[in-house]
Coordinates of C-alpha atoms in Angstrom, one line a residue:
X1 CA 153.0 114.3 38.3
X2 CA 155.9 111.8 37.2
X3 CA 155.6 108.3 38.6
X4 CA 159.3 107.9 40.5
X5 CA 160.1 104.0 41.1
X6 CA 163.5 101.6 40.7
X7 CA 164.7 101.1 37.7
X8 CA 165.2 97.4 35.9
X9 CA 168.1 96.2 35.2
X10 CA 167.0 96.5 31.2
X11 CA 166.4 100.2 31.7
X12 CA 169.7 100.5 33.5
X13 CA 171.0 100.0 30.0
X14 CA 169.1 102.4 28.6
X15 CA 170.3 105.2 31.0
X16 CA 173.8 103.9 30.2
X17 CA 172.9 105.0 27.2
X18 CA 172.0 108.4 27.8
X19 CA 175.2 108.6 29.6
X20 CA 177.0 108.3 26.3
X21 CA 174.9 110.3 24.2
X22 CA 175.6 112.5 27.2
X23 CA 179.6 112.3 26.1
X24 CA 180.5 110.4 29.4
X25 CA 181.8 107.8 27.7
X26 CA 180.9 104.6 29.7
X27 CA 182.4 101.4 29.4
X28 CA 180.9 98.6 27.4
X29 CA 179.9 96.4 30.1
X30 CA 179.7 98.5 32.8
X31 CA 176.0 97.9 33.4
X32 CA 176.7 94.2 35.2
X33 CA 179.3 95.8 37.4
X34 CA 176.8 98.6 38.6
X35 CA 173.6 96.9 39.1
X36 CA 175.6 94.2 41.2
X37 CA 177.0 97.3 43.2
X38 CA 173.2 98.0 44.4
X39 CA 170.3 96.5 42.1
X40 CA 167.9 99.1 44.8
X41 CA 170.3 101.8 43.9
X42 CA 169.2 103.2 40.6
X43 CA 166.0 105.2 40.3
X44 CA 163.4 106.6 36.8
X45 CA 160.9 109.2 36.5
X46 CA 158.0 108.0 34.2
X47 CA 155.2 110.0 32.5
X48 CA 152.8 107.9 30.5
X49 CA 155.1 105.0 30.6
X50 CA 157.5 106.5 28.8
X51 CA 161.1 107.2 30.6
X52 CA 161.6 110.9 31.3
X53 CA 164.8 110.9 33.5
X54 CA 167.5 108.7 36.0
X55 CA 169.9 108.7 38.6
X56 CA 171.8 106.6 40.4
X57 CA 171.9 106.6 44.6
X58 CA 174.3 103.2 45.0
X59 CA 174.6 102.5 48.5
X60 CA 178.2 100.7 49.9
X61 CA 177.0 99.6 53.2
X62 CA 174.6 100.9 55.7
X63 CA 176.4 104.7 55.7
X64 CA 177.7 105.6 52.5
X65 CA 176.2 106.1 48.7
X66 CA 177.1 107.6 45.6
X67 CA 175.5 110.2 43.3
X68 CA 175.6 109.6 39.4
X69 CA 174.1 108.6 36.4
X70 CA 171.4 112.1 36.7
X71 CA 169.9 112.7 33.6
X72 CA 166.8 113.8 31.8
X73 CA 165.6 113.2 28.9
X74 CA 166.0 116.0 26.1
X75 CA 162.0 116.2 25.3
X76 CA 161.0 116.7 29.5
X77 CA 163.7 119.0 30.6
X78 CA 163.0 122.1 32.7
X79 CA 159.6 120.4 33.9
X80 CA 160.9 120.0 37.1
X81 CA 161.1 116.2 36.7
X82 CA 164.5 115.8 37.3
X83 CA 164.6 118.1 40.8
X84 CA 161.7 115.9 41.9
X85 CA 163.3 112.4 41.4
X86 CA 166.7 113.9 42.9
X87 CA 165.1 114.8 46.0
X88 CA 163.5 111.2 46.2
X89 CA 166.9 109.6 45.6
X90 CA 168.6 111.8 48.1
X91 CA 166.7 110.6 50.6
X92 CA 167.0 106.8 49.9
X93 CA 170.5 107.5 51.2
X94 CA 168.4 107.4 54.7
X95 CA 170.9 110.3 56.0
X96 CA 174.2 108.6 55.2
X97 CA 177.0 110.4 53.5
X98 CA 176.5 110.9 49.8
X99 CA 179.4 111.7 47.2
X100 CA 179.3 112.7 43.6
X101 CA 181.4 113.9 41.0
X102 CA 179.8 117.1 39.7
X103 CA 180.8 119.5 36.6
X104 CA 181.6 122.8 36.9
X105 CA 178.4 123.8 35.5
X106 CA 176.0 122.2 38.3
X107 CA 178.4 122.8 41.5
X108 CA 176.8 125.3 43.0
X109 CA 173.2 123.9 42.1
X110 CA 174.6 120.6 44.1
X111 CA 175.7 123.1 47.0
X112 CA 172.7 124.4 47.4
X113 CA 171.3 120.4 48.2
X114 CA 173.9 120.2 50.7
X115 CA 176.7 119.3 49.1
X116 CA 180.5 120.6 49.7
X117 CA 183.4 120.1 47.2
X118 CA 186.4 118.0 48.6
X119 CA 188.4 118.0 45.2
X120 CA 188.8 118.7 41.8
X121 CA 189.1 115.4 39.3
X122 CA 190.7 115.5 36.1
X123 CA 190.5 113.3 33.5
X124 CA 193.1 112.9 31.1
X125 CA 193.8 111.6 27.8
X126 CA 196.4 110.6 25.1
X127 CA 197.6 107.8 22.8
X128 CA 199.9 106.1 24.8
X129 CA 202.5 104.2 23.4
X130 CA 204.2 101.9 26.3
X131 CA 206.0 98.6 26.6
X132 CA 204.6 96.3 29.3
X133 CA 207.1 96.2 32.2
X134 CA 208.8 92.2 32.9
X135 CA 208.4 91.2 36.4
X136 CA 206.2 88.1 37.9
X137 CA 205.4 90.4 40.6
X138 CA 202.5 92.0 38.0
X139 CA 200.2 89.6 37.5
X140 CA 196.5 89.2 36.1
X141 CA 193.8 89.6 39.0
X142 CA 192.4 85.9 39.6
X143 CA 189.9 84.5 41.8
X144 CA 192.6 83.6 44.4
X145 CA 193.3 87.1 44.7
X146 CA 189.7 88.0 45.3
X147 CA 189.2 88.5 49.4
X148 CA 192.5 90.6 49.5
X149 CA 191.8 92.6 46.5
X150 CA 188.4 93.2 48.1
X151 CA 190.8 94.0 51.5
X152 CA 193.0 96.4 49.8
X153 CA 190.2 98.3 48.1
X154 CA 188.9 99.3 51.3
X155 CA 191.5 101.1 52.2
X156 CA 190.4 103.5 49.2
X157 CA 187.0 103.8 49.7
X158 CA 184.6 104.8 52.1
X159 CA 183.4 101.4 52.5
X160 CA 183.6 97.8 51.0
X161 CA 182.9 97.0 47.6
X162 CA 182.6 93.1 47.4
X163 CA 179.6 92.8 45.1
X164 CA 180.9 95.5 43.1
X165 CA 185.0 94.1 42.6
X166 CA 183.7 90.9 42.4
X167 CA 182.0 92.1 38.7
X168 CA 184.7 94.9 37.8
X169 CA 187.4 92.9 38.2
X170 CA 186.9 89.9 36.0
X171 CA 188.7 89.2 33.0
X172 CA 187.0 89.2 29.6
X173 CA 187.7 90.9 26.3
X174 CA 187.0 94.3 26.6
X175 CA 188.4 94.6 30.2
X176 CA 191.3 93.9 32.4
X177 CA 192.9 93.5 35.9
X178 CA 196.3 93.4 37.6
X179 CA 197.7 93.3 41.1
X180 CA 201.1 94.6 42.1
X181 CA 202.3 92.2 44.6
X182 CA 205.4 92.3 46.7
X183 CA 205.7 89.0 49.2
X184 CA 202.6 87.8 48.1
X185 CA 200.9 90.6 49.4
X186 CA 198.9 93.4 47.4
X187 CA 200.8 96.6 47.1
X188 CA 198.3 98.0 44.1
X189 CA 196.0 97.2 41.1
X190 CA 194.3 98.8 38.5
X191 CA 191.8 97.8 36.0
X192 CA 191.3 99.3 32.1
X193 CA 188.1 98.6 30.1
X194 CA 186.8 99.2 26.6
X195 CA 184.5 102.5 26.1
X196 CA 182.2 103.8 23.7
X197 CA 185.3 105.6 22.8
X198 CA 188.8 104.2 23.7
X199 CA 189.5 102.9 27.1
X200 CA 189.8 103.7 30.8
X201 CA 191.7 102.9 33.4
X202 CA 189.9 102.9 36.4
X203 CA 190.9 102.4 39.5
X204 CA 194.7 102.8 39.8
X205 CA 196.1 102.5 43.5
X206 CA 199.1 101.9 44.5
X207 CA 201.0 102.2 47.6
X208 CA 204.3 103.8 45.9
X209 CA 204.4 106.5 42.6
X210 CA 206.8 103.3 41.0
X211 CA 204.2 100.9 41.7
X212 CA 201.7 103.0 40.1
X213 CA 203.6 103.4 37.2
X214 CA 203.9 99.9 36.8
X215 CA 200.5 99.1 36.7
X216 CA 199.6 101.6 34.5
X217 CA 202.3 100.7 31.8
X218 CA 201.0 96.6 32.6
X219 CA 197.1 97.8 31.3
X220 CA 198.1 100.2 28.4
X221 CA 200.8 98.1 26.7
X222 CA 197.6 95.8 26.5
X223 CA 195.6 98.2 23.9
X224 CA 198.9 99.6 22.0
X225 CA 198.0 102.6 19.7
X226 CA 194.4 103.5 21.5
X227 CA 193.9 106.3 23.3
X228 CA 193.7 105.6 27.4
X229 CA 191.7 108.0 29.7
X230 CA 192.4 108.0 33.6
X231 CA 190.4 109.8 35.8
X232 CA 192.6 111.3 38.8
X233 CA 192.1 113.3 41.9
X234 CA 193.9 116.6 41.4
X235 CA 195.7 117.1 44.4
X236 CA 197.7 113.7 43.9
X237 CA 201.2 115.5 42.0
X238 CA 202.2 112.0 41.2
X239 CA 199.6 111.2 39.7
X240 CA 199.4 113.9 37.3
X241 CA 203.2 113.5 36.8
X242 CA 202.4 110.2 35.3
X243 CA 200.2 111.3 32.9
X244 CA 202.6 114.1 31.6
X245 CA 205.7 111.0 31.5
X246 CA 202.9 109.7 28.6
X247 CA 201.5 112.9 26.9
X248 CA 198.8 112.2 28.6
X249 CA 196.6 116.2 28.9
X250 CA 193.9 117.2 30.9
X251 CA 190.5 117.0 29.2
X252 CA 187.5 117.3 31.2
X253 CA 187.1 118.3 35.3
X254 CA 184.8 117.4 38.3
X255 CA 184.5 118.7 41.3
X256 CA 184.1 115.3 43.9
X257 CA 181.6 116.3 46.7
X258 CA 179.7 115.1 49.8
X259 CA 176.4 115.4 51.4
X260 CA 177.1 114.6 54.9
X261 CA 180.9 113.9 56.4
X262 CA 183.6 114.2 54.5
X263 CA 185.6 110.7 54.2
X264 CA 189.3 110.7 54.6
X265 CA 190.7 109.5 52.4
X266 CA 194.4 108.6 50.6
X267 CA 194.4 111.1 47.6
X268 CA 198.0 110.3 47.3
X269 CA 197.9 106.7 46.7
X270 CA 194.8 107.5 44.7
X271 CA 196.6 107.0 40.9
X272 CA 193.2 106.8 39.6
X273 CA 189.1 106.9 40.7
X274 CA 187.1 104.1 39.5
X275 CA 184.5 105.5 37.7
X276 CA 182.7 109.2 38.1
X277 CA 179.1 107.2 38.1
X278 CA 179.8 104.6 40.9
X279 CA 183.1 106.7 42.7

């Protein structure tokens, strides 16, 4: 029987590993960002010491988690390791809701735990070749910015996301954050990292399709000549409009589902989700 316990935070970079040897792609310093999200939230399976599979449970309060990071190692596949540890992870959510962002492949092995598809996400991908927009209204997220950030974020997710932002958000070399502000208040943000393989942008929202735009030309004009993935909810029109204004095309699909009530949520102000591990 596999020994199932929390992971360290060294062996979180390990599975962020995996992950890209998977072909997700993750950013280069998204590990800080996650563990702060929930250092309880990510779960191994062990034999012998030796790490068999992961997945991540990160819980946002008292009533909400989400589903990622699920992998097993090549060499103990189709043991039943895997099935084992997601059961125990499931039910560290003590009940709450739980979303994921499943591919095509797995959703109906995800049904049968419970789980019911809300959406299709796309991601999609291109060289994008932009100018950054003028304006003093677009500025770089700063500390001072922080608790309204934290605010407007909320109003996107299921629940708050201080510890989270507070890591996502900051400014170094290989990522980047802007808020849209009109009065001095936050109408939108968006951030863009470095990947194994290009970057992201992740989240994008935005109270208006302009907005939106703006911020999206404000991060790519910042990595000139790379090519820029955004992961979007499909029903949001706008959203894919925008990526077809850049030659941006679809290259990859989730399905996002929940275990447990569906949130409600604003899919059309929703430019871009943050990341398919964390949601």
């Amino acid at each position: 029987m596999p020994n199932i316990r929390h992971a360290t935070r060294v062996e979180l970079d390990t599975i962020i590993d995996w992950a890209a040897r998977e072909g997700w792609n993750p950013g280069l310093e998204d590990a800080n960002a996650f563990w702060a999200a929930d250092p309880q939230g990510y779960w191994v399976a062990t034999e012998d010491d030796a790490l068999a599979a992961a997945i991540s449970v990160v819980r946002y309060g008292g009533e909400y988690a989400f589903l990622g990071l699920y992998i097993a190692e090549p060499a103990f596949r189709g043991r039943g390791i895997g099935f084992r540890l997601w059961r125990h992870a499931i039910e560290s959510a003590d009940g709450g809701t739980i979303g994921l962002d499943g591919v095509v492949a797995q959703q109906e092995n995800y049904r049968k735990s419970g789980f019911s598809r809300a959406h299709a996400n796309i991601r999609y991908g291109g060289t994008v070749n932009v100018t950054e927009p003028p304006g003093i209204d677009l500025v770089d997220a700063a500390p001072v910015h922080a608790a309204a950030l934290i605010d407007y974020d909320r109003r996107f997710n299921p629940a708050r996301r201080d510890a989270f932002l507070h890591e996502w958000t900051k400014q170094l070399p290989t990522r980047r954050s802007v808020v849209l502000l009109r009065d001095g208040t936050i109408v939108g943000y968006g951030a863009i990292r470095a990947c194994r393989e290009g970057f992201k942008i992740g989240p994008l929202f935005a109270d208006s399709e302009t907005g939106a735009d703006l911020i999206f030309r404000k991060l790519a004009a910042g990595v000139k000549g790379a090519r820029v993935h955004l992961d979007l909810p499909e029903p949001n029109a706008s959203a894919r409009a925008l990526c077809a204004r850049y030659n941006m095309k679809p290259v990859f699909e989730t399905a996002r589902m929940y275990r447990g009530r569906t949130p409600d949520l604003p899919l059309a102000r929703i430019y871009g989700i943050t990341t398919f591990e964390l949601g």
